[in-house]
Structure formats: structure tokens, C-alpha cells
Short mmCIF file of C-alpha atoms in Angstrom, two decimals:
data_model
loop_
_atom_site.label_atom_id
_atom_site.label_comp_id
_atom_site.label_asym_id
_atom_site.label_seq_id
_atom_site.Cartn_x
_atom_site.Cartn_y
_atom_site.Cartn_z
CA UNK A 1 50.74 -59.25 16.13
CA UNK A 2 53.04 -60.71 13.53
CA UNK A 3 56.06 -59.18 11.92
CA UNK A 4 57.68 -60.02 8.64
CA UNK A 5 61.40 -60.43 8.27
CA UNK A 6 63.14 -57.79 6.21
CA UNK A 7 63.83 -58.86 2.64
CA UNK A 8 67.09 -60.70 2.11
CA UNK A 9 69.92 -58.54 0.87
CA UNK A 10 71.17 -59.44 -2.59
CA UNK A 11 74.96 -59.70 -2.34
CA UNK A 12 75.56 -58.74 -5.97
CA UNK A 13 73.67 -55.56 -6.80
CA UNK A 14 76.47 -53.85 -8.72
CA UNK A 15 80.21 -53.34 -8.81
CA UNK A 16 80.88 -49.77 -7.68
CA UNK A 17 83.97 -48.90 -9.73
CA UNK A 18 83.03 -45.21 -9.94
CA UNK A 19 80.80 -42.87 -7.96
CA UNK A 20 78.72 -41.23 -9.21
CA UNK A 21 78.32 -43.81 -11.97
CA UNK A 22 78.39 -42.63 -15.58
CA UNK A 23 74.68 -43.38 -15.95
CA UNK A 24 74.09 -40.48 -13.54
CA UNK A 25 75.92 -38.08 -15.88
CA UNK A 26 73.93 -35.77 -18.13
CA UNK A 27 74.79 -33.28 -20.92
CA UNK A 28 76.15 -30.09 -19.38
CA UNK A 29 74.04 -27.27 -20.73
CA UNK A 30 76.66 -24.63 -19.89
CA UNK A 31 79.54 -26.66 -21.40
CA UNK A 32 82.08 -25.19 -18.96
CA UNK A 33 85.55 -24.37 -20.25
CA UNK A 34 88.23 -26.75 -19.01
CA UNK A 35 90.49 -23.82 -18.21
CA UNK A 36 87.89 -22.52 -15.73
CA UNK A 37 87.26 -25.97 -14.26
CA UNK A 38 90.93 -26.57 -13.52
CA UNK A 39 91.95 -23.03 -12.55
CA UNK A 40 91.73 -23.54 -8.79
CA UNK A 41 92.51 -27.28 -8.71
CA UNK A 42 95.77 -28.64 -7.25
CA UNK A 43 97.94 -29.85 -10.12
CA UNK A 44 101.01 -31.25 -8.36
CA UNK A 45 99.87 -34.91 -8.21
CA UNK A 46 97.45 -35.56 -11.05
CA UNK A 47 96.45 -38.98 -12.36
CA UNK A 48 96.44 -39.53 -16.13
CA UNK A 49 94.23 -42.09 -17.88
CA UNK A 50 94.23 -42.75 -21.64
CA UNK A 51 91.32 -44.79 -22.99
CA UNK A 52 91.55 -47.01 -26.09
CA UNK A 53 88.04 -48.21 -27.06
CA UNK A 54 88.98 -51.17 -29.25
CA UNK A 55 89.02 -54.95 -28.70
CA UNK A 56 89.60 -57.91 -30.97
CA UNK A 57 86.42 -59.56 -29.58
CA UNK A 58 83.68 -58.53 -27.19
CA UNK A 59 83.31 -60.90 -24.25
CA UNK A 60 79.81 -62.01 -23.29
CA UNK A 61 79.92 -60.29 -19.89
CA UNK A 62 81.45 -57.02 -21.11
CA UNK A 63 79.56 -53.73 -20.85
CA UNK A 64 82.62 -51.52 -21.23
CA UNK A 65 82.82 -48.73 -23.77
CA UNK A 66 84.59 -50.57 -26.59
CA UNK A 67 84.03 -51.74 -30.14
CA UNK A 68 85.21 -54.79 -32.06
CA UNK A 69 87.91 -54.02 -34.57
CA UNK A 70 88.94 -50.73 -36.14
CA UNK A 71 88.40 -50.65 -39.91
CA UNK A 72 89.67 -48.05 -42.36
CA UNK A 73 92.51 -46.60 -40.31
CA UNK A 74 90.18 -45.85 -37.40
CA UNK A 75 92.97 -46.25 -34.84
CA UNK A 76 95.00 -43.59 -36.65
CA UNK A 77 92.07 -41.19 -36.67
CA UNK A 78 91.38 -41.97 -33.02
CA UNK A 79 94.99 -41.25 -32.01
CA UNK A 80 94.86 -38.03 -34.04
CA UNK A 81 91.83 -36.95 -32.02
CA UNK A 82 93.46 -38.07 -28.78
CA UNK A 83 96.44 -35.89 -29.68
CA UNK A 84 94.17 -32.88 -30.29
CA UNK A 85 92.40 -33.50 -27.00
CA UNK A 86 95.70 -33.75 -25.11
CA UNK A 87 96.87 -30.41 -26.52
CA UNK A 88 93.61 -28.75 -25.47
CA UNK A 89 93.65 -30.27 -21.98
CA UNK A 90 97.28 -29.41 -21.31
CA UNK A 91 96.59 -25.86 -22.45
CA UNK A 92 93.62 -25.70 -20.06
CA UNK A 93 95.83 -26.77 -17.14
CA UNK A 94 97.95 -23.69 -17.74
CA UNK A 95 101.45 -22.86 -16.58
CA UNK A 96 100.76 -20.63 -13.60
CA UNK A 97 101.89 -23.45 -11.32
CA UNK A 98 103.81 -26.68 -11.90
CA UNK A 99 101.75 -29.47 -13.48
CA UNK A 100 102.88 -32.92 -12.34
CA UNK A 101 101.47 -36.37 -12.94
CA UNK A 102 101.92 -38.90 -10.13
CA UNK A 103 100.44 -41.94 -11.92
CA UNK A 104 99.33 -43.03 -15.38
CA UNK A 105 97.25 -45.80 -16.88
CA UNK A 106 96.19 -47.02 -20.32
CA UNK A 107 92.85 -48.81 -20.30
CA UNK A 108 89.96 -49.67 -22.53
CA UNK A 109 88.91 -51.66 -24.31
CA UNK A 110 92.29 -53.18 -24.90
CA UNK A 111 95.18 -50.72 -25.25
CA UNK A 112 97.36 -53.44 -26.76
CA UNK A 113 94.90 -53.69 -29.63
CA UNK A 114 97.14 -50.92 -30.96
CA UNK A 115 100.25 -51.94 -32.87
CA UNK A 116 103.69 -51.46 -31.36
CA UNK A 117 104.17 -48.26 -33.37
CA UNK A 118 100.77 -46.96 -32.25
CA UNK A 119 101.66 -47.71 -28.63
CA UNK A 120 104.79 -45.60 -29.09
CA UNK A 121 102.58 -42.78 -30.29
CA UNK A 122 100.23 -43.26 -27.32
CA UNK A 123 103.17 -42.93 -24.94
CA UNK A 124 104.33 -39.84 -26.83
CA UNK A 125 100.92 -38.25 -26.33
CA UNK A 126 101.16 -38.88 -22.59
CA UNK A 127 104.70 -37.55 -22.38
CA UNK A 128 105.15 -34.90 -25.04
CA UNK A 129 101.62 -33.47 -25.02
CA UNK A 130 100.63 -33.90 -21.38
CA UNK A 131 104.07 -33.78 -19.77
CA UNK A 132 103.83 -37.06 -17.87
CA UNK A 133 107.19 -38.69 -17.12
CA UNK A 134 106.28 -42.32 -17.74
CA UNK A 135 109.71 -43.55 -16.66
CA UNK A 136 109.31 -41.90 -13.27
CA UNK A 137 105.72 -42.73 -12.26
CA UNK A 138 103.67 -45.93 -11.95
CA UNK A 139 102.20 -46.85 -15.35
CA UNK A 140 99.54 -49.55 -15.58
CA UNK A 141 98.44 -51.05 -18.91
CA UNK A 142 95.64 -53.51 -19.67
CA UNK A 143 96.11 -56.32 -22.18
CA UNK A 144 94.53 -59.54 -23.44
CA UNK A 145 95.97 -62.96 -24.33
CA UNK A 146 95.82 -62.44 -28.09
CA UNK A 147 97.27 -58.90 -28.08
CA UNK A 148 100.06 -59.40 -25.54
CA UNK A 149 102.66 -59.83 -28.27
CA UNK A 150 106.38 -59.55 -27.72
CA UNK A 151 106.80 -56.37 -29.79
CA UNK A 152 103.99 -54.56 -27.98
CA UNK A 153 105.21 -55.64 -24.55
CA UNK A 154 108.73 -54.54 -25.45
CA UNK A 155 107.50 -51.04 -26.27
CA UNK A 156 105.57 -50.84 -23.02
CA UNK A 157 108.55 -52.04 -20.97
CA UNK A 158 110.89 -49.56 -22.65
CA UNK A 159 108.46 -46.70 -22.01
CA UNK A 160 108.25 -47.38 -18.28
CA UNK A 161 105.29 -49.69 -17.73
CA UNK A 162 105.34 -50.95 -14.15
CA UNK A 163 102.15 -53.02 -14.23
CA UNK A 164 100.49 -55.17 -16.88
CA UNK A 165 96.97 -56.44 -16.20
CA UNK A 166 95.68 -59.32 -18.29
CA UNK A 167 92.07 -60.46 -18.41
CA UNK A 168 92.18 -64.25 -18.33
CA UNK A 169 88.85 -64.88 -16.55
CA UNK A 170 89.26 -68.68 -16.66
CA UNK A 171 91.98 -71.18 -17.50
CA UNK A 172 89.29 -73.79 -18.24
CA UNK A 173 88.44 -73.68 -21.93
CA UNK A 174 84.82 -74.77 -21.42
CA UNK A 175 84.26 -71.94 -18.94
CA UNK A 176 85.82 -69.40 -21.26
CA UNK A 177 83.37 -70.48 -23.96
CA UNK A 178 80.47 -70.27 -21.49
CA UNK A 179 81.46 -66.66 -20.77
CA UNK A 180 81.59 -66.01 -24.53
CA UNK A 181 85.32 -65.42 -24.38
CA UNK A 182 86.94 -67.26 -27.28
CA UNK A 183 90.38 -68.33 -26.07
CA UNK A 184 92.35 -71.46 -25.29
CA UNK A 185 94.46 -72.08 -22.22
CA UNK A 186 97.56 -72.63 -24.35
CA UNK A 187 97.20 -69.09 -25.75
CA UNK A 188 96.78 -67.68 -22.26
CA UNK A 189 99.85 -69.46 -20.93
CA UNK A 190 101.92 -68.28 -23.90
CA UNK A 191 100.83 -64.68 -23.31
CA UNK A 192 101.73 -64.90 -19.62
CA UNK A 193 105.14 -66.21 -20.60
CA UNK A 194 105.70 -63.23 -22.87
CA UNK A 195 104.64 -60.81 -20.13
CA UNK A 196 107.10 -62.36 -17.69
CA UNK A 197 109.83 -62.28 -20.35
CA UNK A 198 109.26 -58.53 -20.71
CA UNK A 199 110.17 -58.18 -17.01
CA UNK A 200 107.43 -55.75 -16.13
CA UNK A 201 107.60 -55.50 -12.32
CA UNK A 202 103.92 -56.19 -11.62
CA UNK A 203 101.69 -58.77 -13.28
CA UNK A 204 97.98 -58.74 -12.49
CA UNK A 205 95.66 -61.56 -13.56
CA UNK A 206 91.87 -61.11 -13.66
CA UNK A 207 89.70 -64.15 -12.97
CA UNK A 208 85.90 -64.50 -12.87
CA UNK A 209 83.74 -66.71 -10.68
CA UNK A 210 80.08 -67.57 -11.14
CA UNK A 211 80.38 -68.80 -14.73
CA UNK A 212 77.76 -71.31 -15.84
CA UNK A 213 79.01 -74.81 -15.08
CA UNK A 214 81.86 -73.63 -12.85
CA UNK A 215 82.49 -75.71 -9.73
CA UNK A 216 84.79 -75.36 -6.76
CA UNK A 217 87.14 -77.83 -8.42
CA UNK A 218 87.34 -75.96 -11.72
CA UNK A 219 87.62 -72.62 -9.86
CA UNK A 220 90.61 -73.98 -7.96
CA UNK A 221 92.04 -75.17 -11.29
CA UNK A 222 92.04 -71.59 -12.56
CA UNK A 223 93.38 -70.20 -9.29
CA UNK A 224 96.26 -72.68 -9.23
CA UNK A 225 97.04 -72.04 -12.90
CA UNK A 226 97.28 -68.33 -12.14
CA UNK A 227 99.34 -68.89 -8.99
CA UNK A 228 101.88 -70.88 -11.01
CA UNK A 229 102.95 -67.53 -12.54
CA UNK A 230 103.31 -65.94 -9.08
CA UNK A 231 101.44 -62.77 -10.11
CA UNK A 232 102.02 -59.80 -7.87
CA UNK A 233 98.28 -59.12 -7.99
CA UNK A 234 95.11 -61.06 -8.63
CA UNK A 235 91.62 -59.67 -9.10
CA UNK A 236 88.70 -62.05 -8.49
CA UNK A 237 85.52 -60.72 -10.13
CA UNK A 238 81.99 -62.07 -9.65
CA UNK A 239 80.26 -62.57 -12.97
CA UNK A 240 77.49 -60.11 -13.80
CA UNK A 241 75.03 -60.42 -16.68
CA UNK A 242 74.28 -56.80 -17.55
CA UNK A 243 71.73 -55.40 -20.02
CA UNK A 244 72.77 -55.20 -23.70
CA UNK A 245 75.70 -57.62 -23.22
CA UNK A 246 76.15 -60.89 -25.08
CA UNK A 247 75.29 -63.06 -22.07
CA UNK A 248 72.17 -60.99 -21.44
CA UNK A 249 70.99 -61.61 -24.99
CA UNK A 250 71.73 -65.32 -24.68
CA UNK A 251 69.94 -65.61 -21.35
CA UNK A 252 66.54 -64.40 -22.45
CA UNK A 253 63.89 -67.18 -21.99
CA UNK A 254 60.41 -67.58 -20.65
CA UNK A 255 60.96 -68.38 -16.98
CA UNK A 256 58.35 -66.89 -14.69
CA UNK A 257 59.25 -64.50 -11.86
CA UNK A 258 59.30 -67.21 -9.18
CA UNK A 259 61.60 -69.43 -11.22
CA UNK A 260 63.86 -66.46 -11.98
CA UNK A 261 64.03 -65.58 -8.28
CA UNK A 262 65.06 -69.12 -7.42
CA UNK A 263 67.68 -69.11 -10.17
CA UNK A 264 69.01 -65.77 -8.92
CA UNK A 265 69.22 -67.01 -5.33
CA UNK A 266 71.09 -70.14 -6.42
CA UNK A 267 73.51 -68.06 -8.49
CA UNK A 268 74.10 -65.67 -5.60
CA UNK A 269 74.87 -68.64 -3.37
CA UNK A 270 77.27 -70.06 -5.95
CA UNK A 271 79.14 -66.78 -6.25
CA UNK A 272 79.36 -66.28 -2.48
CA UNK A 273 80.70 -69.82 -2.09
CA UNK A 274 83.27 -69.44 -4.85
CA UNK A 275 84.33 -66.04 -3.50
CA UNK A 276 85.08 -67.62 -0.12
CA UNK A 277 86.96 -70.47 -1.76
CA UNK A 278 89.06 -68.06 -3.81
CA UNK A 279 89.72 -65.70 -0.91
CA UNK A 280 90.81 -68.47 1.43
CA UNK A 281 92.97 -70.10 -1.24
CA UNK A 282 94.85 -66.89 -1.99
CA UNK A 283 95.29 -66.02 1.69
CA UNK A 284 96.75 -69.50 2.25
CA UNK A 285 99.21 -68.92 -0.62
CA UNK A 286 100.76 -65.72 0.70
CA UNK A 287 98.41 -63.06 -0.67
CA UNK A 288 96.89 -60.16 1.24
CA UNK A 289 93.36 -58.99 0.61
CA UNK A 290 93.13 -55.31 -0.40
CA UNK A 291 89.42 -55.26 -1.24
CA UNK A 292 86.69 -57.72 -2.10
CA UNK A 293 88.27 -58.14 -5.54
CA UNK A 294 91.93 -57.31 -5.16
CA UNK A 295 94.64 -59.55 -3.69
CA UNK A 296 98.33 -58.64 -3.55
CA UNK A 297 101.25 -60.99 -3.00
CA UNK A 298 102.68 -60.25 0.44
CA UNK A 299 106.28 -60.18 -0.84
CA UNK A 300 105.49 -58.17 -3.99
CA UNK A 301 107.98 -55.45 -4.96
CA UNK A 302 107.48 -51.79 -4.13
CA UNK A 303 106.01 -51.14 -7.57
CA UNK A 304 103.05 -53.31 -6.57
CA UNK A 305 102.61 -51.43 -3.29
CA UNK A 306 102.44 -48.16 -5.23
CA UNK A 307 100.12 -49.53 -7.87
CA UNK A 308 96.43 -48.80 -8.42
CA UNK A 309 93.86 -50.06 -5.96
CA UNK A 310 90.18 -50.56 -6.69
CA UNK A 311 89.19 -46.96 -6.19
CA UNK A 312 92.48 -45.14 -6.72
CA UNK A 313 91.21 -43.44 -9.88
CA UNK A 314 88.38 -41.92 -7.87
CA UNK A 315 90.67 -39.32 -6.33
CA UNK A 316 90.27 -35.69 -7.34
CA UNK A 317 92.74 -34.55 -9.96
CA UNK A 318 92.06 -37.21 -12.59
CA UNK A 319 92.66 -36.36 -16.25
CA UNK A 320 90.99 -38.72 -18.68
CA UNK A 321 91.76 -38.66 -22.41
CA UNK A 322 89.68 -40.57 -24.93
CA UNK A 323 85.97 -40.87 -25.55
CA UNK A 324 85.44 -43.47 -22.79
CA UNK A 325 87.49 -41.73 -20.10
CA UNK A 326 86.31 -39.76 -17.08
CA UNK A 327 87.96 -36.70 -15.57
CA UNK A 328 87.52 -35.55 -11.98
CA UNK A 329 87.81 -32.13 -10.42
CA UNK A 330 86.68 -31.52 -6.86
CA UNK A 331 83.32 -30.18 -8.02
CA UNK A 332 82.66 -31.84 -11.40
CA UNK A 333 83.07 -35.29 -12.89
CA UNK A 334 82.90 -35.18 -16.67
CA UNK A 335 83.39 -37.31 -19.76
CA UNK A 336 81.81 -37.94 -23.14
CA UNK A 337 78.59 -39.80 -23.88
CA UNK A 338 78.27 -43.41 -22.69
CA UNK A 339 76.78 -46.48 -24.35
CA UNK A 340 76.91 -50.29 -24.36
CA UNK A 341 75.14 -51.06 -27.63
CA UNK A 342 77.69 -51.50 -30.40
CA UNK A 343 75.97 -49.18 -32.88
CA UNK A 344 75.81 -46.39 -30.31
CA UNK A 345 79.47 -46.91 -29.36
CA UNK A 346 80.54 -46.70 -32.99
CA UNK A 347 78.62 -43.44 -33.40
CA UNK A 348 80.24 -41.90 -30.31
CA UNK A 349 83.74 -42.96 -31.43
CA UNK A 350 83.12 -41.57 -34.92
CA UNK A 351 82.00 -38.26 -33.43
CA UNK A 352 85.09 -38.17 -31.20
CA UNK A 353 87.45 -38.69 -34.14
CA UNK A 354 85.95 -35.71 -36.01
CA UNK A 355 85.92 -33.36 -33.00
CA UNK A 356 88.25 -30.38 -33.32
CA UNK A 357 87.41 -28.42 -30.16
CA UNK A 358 88.13 -30.27 -26.91
CA UNK A 359 88.26 -27.16 -24.72
CA UNK A 360 84.95 -27.72 -22.91
CA UNK A 361 83.30 -30.38 -20.75
CA UNK A 362 80.33 -31.95 -22.52
CA UNK A 363 78.75 -34.56 -20.21
CA UNK A 364 79.09 -34.89 -16.46
CA UNK A 365 77.73 -34.51 -12.94
CA UNK A 366 78.42 -31.86 -10.34
CA UNK A 367 79.71 -33.18 -7.00
CA UNK A 368 78.78 -31.11 -3.94
CA UNK A 369 80.20 -31.54 -0.45
CA UNK A 370 77.51 -34.03 0.56
CA UNK A 371 78.33 -36.23 -2.45
CA UNK A 372 82.05 -35.86 -1.78
CA UNK A 373 81.49 -37.19 1.73
CA UNK A 374 79.57 -40.18 0.39
CA UNK A 375 82.26 -40.85 -2.17
CA UNK A 376 85.03 -40.70 0.40
CA UNK A 377 83.19 -43.03 2.79
CA UNK A 378 82.39 -45.46 -0.02
CA UNK A 379 85.94 -45.50 -1.39
CA UNK A 380 87.44 -46.07 2.03
CA UNK A 381 85.03 -48.66 3.39
CA UNK A 382 85.40 -50.86 0.32
CA UNK A 383 89.11 -51.26 1.09
CA UNK A 384 90.23 -53.69 3.78
CA UNK A 385 92.22 -50.90 5.44
CA UNK A 386 88.99 -49.08 6.22
CA UNK A 387 88.36 -45.43 7.04
CA UNK A 388 90.31 -43.61 9.77
CA UNK A 389 87.66 -41.33 11.26
CA UNK A 390 90.31 -38.69 12.00
CA UNK A 391 91.17 -38.45 8.29
CA UNK A 392 87.53 -37.97 7.38
CA UNK A 393 87.13 -35.34 10.09
CA UNK A 394 90.24 -33.49 8.92
CA UNK A 395 88.93 -33.39 5.34
CA UNK A 396 85.28 -32.53 5.96
CA UNK A 397 85.12 -31.17 9.51
CA UNK A 398 82.45 -33.70 10.45
CA UNK A 399 82.18 -37.29 11.70
CA UNK A 400 81.03 -40.04 9.28
CA UNK A 401 78.88 -41.57 12.03
CA UNK A 402 77.01 -38.27 12.29
CA UNK A 403 76.80 -37.78 8.51
CA UNK A 404 75.61 -41.33 7.76
CA UNK A 405 73.98 -42.66 10.95
CA UNK A 406 71.25 -44.70 9.27
CA UNK A 407 73.55 -46.37 6.74
CA UNK A 408 76.25 -47.26 9.26
CA UNK A 409 73.68 -48.54 11.75
CA UNK A 410 72.18 -50.75 9.06
CA UNK A 411 75.62 -52.08 8.13
CA UNK A 412 76.35 -52.81 11.80
CA UNK A 413 73.02 -54.63 12.25
CA UNK A 414 73.90 -56.86 9.29
CA UNK A 415 77.31 -57.69 10.73
CA UNK A 416 79.12 -55.85 7.95
CA UNK A 417 81.26 -53.67 10.24
CA UNK A 418 84.27 -55.03 12.12
CA UNK A 419 83.50 -54.74 15.82
CA UNK A 420 87.15 -55.55 16.64
CA UNK A 421 88.57 -52.66 14.61
CA UNK A 422 90.78 -50.26 16.61
CA UNK A 423 89.15 -47.19 18.10
CA UNK A 424 88.68 -44.52 15.46
CA UNK A 425 88.67 -46.91 12.49
CA UNK A 426 85.60 -47.85 10.45
CA UNK A 427 86.36 -51.16 8.78
CA UNK A 428 84.36 -53.92 7.14
CA UNK A 429 84.13 -57.39 8.62
CA UNK A 430 84.82 -60.40 6.39
CA UNK A 431 81.05 -60.67 5.90
CA UNK A 432 80.90 -57.00 4.96
CA UNK A 433 83.72 -57.39 2.42
CA UNK A 434 81.86 -60.32 0.86
CA UNK A 435 78.83 -58.04 0.49
CA UNK A 436 80.75 -55.07 -0.96
CA UNK A 437 78.53 -55.09 -4.05
CA UNK A 438 75.47 -54.56 -1.84
CA UNK A 439 77.09 -52.14 0.59
CA UNK A 440 78.48 -49.81 -2.08
CA UNK A 441 75.15 -49.17 -3.84
CA UNK A 442 73.49 -48.69 -0.42
CA UNK A 443 75.60 -45.53 -0.03
CA UNK A 444 74.35 -43.93 -3.25
CA UNK A 445 72.48 -40.69 -2.65
CA UNK A 446 68.79 -40.41 -3.61
CA UNK A 447 69.74 -37.95 -6.34
CA UNK A 448 72.27 -40.29 -7.93
CA UNK A 449 69.85 -43.22 -7.64
CA UNK A 450 67.14 -41.23 -9.39
CA UNK A 451 69.48 -40.17 -12.19
CA UNK A 452 70.69 -43.72 -12.73
CA UNK A 453 67.11 -45.05 -12.77
CA UNK A 454 66.09 -42.40 -15.33
CA UNK A 455 69.05 -43.17 -17.62
CA UNK A 456 67.96 -44.53 -20.98
CA UNK A 457 70.20 -47.45 -21.87
CA UNK A 458 71.75 -47.35 -25.29
#
């Protein structure tokens, strides 16, 4: 009798930045009123996220909800709609109990695509419409090298920004071109200088590994260039080539399935190797690993300790404003329509700017207790701190090892769980952390998997 070995696990299935993923959302036939959705929700520590779906260019790897440019006063019309939405959402939250925001973030897209005056208006929407005190809570803002101008950064600093995150991806010009990211190192360095001059407490730099032609030497070049700025945080992202992106269109070709499998295996090996190089390099330079992607300087100020972690926005009580933002109640995750294709994105943005009634949820997915358990386990395991079983038991009244016996046994068999973790703590091993992008999707429920598989890309 012969047995066959189980198929090798692909280490890079997908980056789980939200669960359930937006491709599992569907139009809500009942279009529930926001006032009803939020009536019984705790409102004393909400998170606020404002989404700006504009960029000056679209990088080859990007599948985010964003469009290039904003002709004919589109940013003004978008902010007008965002203002109307904020009024409707704040009204839905009501005044029966205090409404307090504990954290805020501006993302995209590129929020600093907006002018300095438009950024002032964006902050006004967060403060005057929603009631968020931006000077009193952590505020994270994303930027890019070409839009991190002194006037914009000055506005953000004056309005209370505690963290600026800049997508650099590579300090090697040839690699930036290979990732279809038109930039030069000199522009990147100048932007980093302006961010430091603005004295925002926390600087985060995003880098990507797995770019075509990238080697350990060039990867270390980018890491050392980033370290020269002593960023409080660094995110190291594996490159993905996703459908409908620029790199996906460029990578089309006639390779047969066997050749493609060999190419995929070689790329997986490259990314795993570069991940280990990056991780070890940052640990040796005084950084602590928070997740597979996130590294924080050990002596970073308190603002960095209070800042967003990989899955912080997954907590219940998330208010998202803008046509690419999600909102989370305990029982429903909702948003607007989602797309990657530029024509579809433009259509969705145009519809958003002409919307007058923002009082109802349009697209989303209901989250029952079973999904909430999966989400909590997933969020916790993908952090280096792991999951205290007592916390899970206090929240759900059950034990994760009883709720997910097959999944946790499979993770243990693969060496993904830390056998030296203290009693009562579920924590990933270094090997498990390296395979976070395989482990996360393995926790998706059959229902979510089916919905994602049935999603029609657009």
C-alpha cells in the first residue's frame, strides 16, 4: 500500500486584511437603516476611517479602490458627498448616550492627493460633523512620495496627526519600475525629510519584497535606506500579482501549467527567503515583530504603541466614511460596491458623489456568532502576541480548541503553533508567522469561501 504526501502548502494565498473580505459582501435587499443598526451598539470607543479614493498614479501591484486623478472638481464633489454622509451617520448614532471616537485614520487611495485646503476640510468633517477630537486621539494618515508636500504635512501636523505612513516599496529605482511604481529614490528621500521636519511622532515606511529582479543584496539596500530614517514602524509586504492589476496584465503569456507551477514555486521560495532576511535584519536593528508584516522600533514613543496594528480596524464599532470604506457593527459589516477595474471604480465614485440619502446600508455581510469566533481567532493568531484562551472564553463562553479542533490540529501538525507558549496562550511559531498568508485563509468559513468564489470580479 502506498500513500501520497499531502500537497505542499502555498505560503502566499492571500493577505487577510479584513474578514469577511469585501468580495463576500452582497447587496442588502432590506437596506437596513443605520439608526437601527447602531441603536444597541456601544458607542464609547468607536474607530473612524475616512477613505479618499484618489491617487496620482496606480501602482502595478495595486488592487485598492482608487482612481487616477480627479478631473472637473471631482475632489470637491467627493468631499461634498462625504460631508452629507457624515451628517447622516452622526444622526444615526443618536444622542441617547455619549458618542466617542478612540481612534481615527485617513486612508485610500492617497489622502494627501487632496490639497492642503481640502485636507483642512477633511479634518473638519471628522471633527465638526462626526465629533471626533483629532487632537486627543491617535490619527493615522497615508501618503506617497509625490504628495507628501510641506503644506499638506503642516496641515496634518496641526490637526493632530500622530502617524504618517508612506508607501515607498523600494529604494532601488529599477525595482520601483519593475513594480510599475514611477518614482526615484531622490524623491523618496526628500519626502521622508519633509515628514520628519513636520515632527509627526510616528513614521511608518512600507516596503515590498518579491519584486522581479530583487535580490538579497538589493533588499538589504532598501531596508538600510529605510532604517537610516529610524522609522518608528516598518511594514514588509510580500508582492502579490492580483487579477485586474497592472502587473497581472503585464504578466500574461503562454506558459503551460507545469512551467507556471515551477515559476510560482520559485517565486514563493524567493519571497520566503527575503521575508526571513528582512525579519532578521530588523530584529537585529532594535525592532520588535508585531505580525508577519509589522515591525515596531523597540524604543518608539507611546504614540507608536497606541497606533494601529494589522487588524486593529477589524474591531466592532468601526465607522467608515467614503465609497471605499467599511463599517462594522457586531452583527453586520457593510460598505458600498467594490471594484478593481478603473471604469467600474469611476462609476462607483460618480454614483457616490450624486447620492443624497446615506441613511441606509447598501452592501454588506451579516456576521453571526460562529463568524465572530472565527474572526476573533484569526485576528489574534496573526499577531505575535497570540490569543489568550481566557479572553476568548470570556467573550464567547467557549474554548477555541473546541470550536476549531481540526484547524488548530492542522496548524500544529505543520509546526505553525508555538509549543513553548505559556499555558493558556495560543501563539504562532516563527514558521507559522512566515505562513500567515496561508493560515489566515485556512480559517475562512465555508460560507465566506463560497461567496468569495462566486464573486464576479469587476
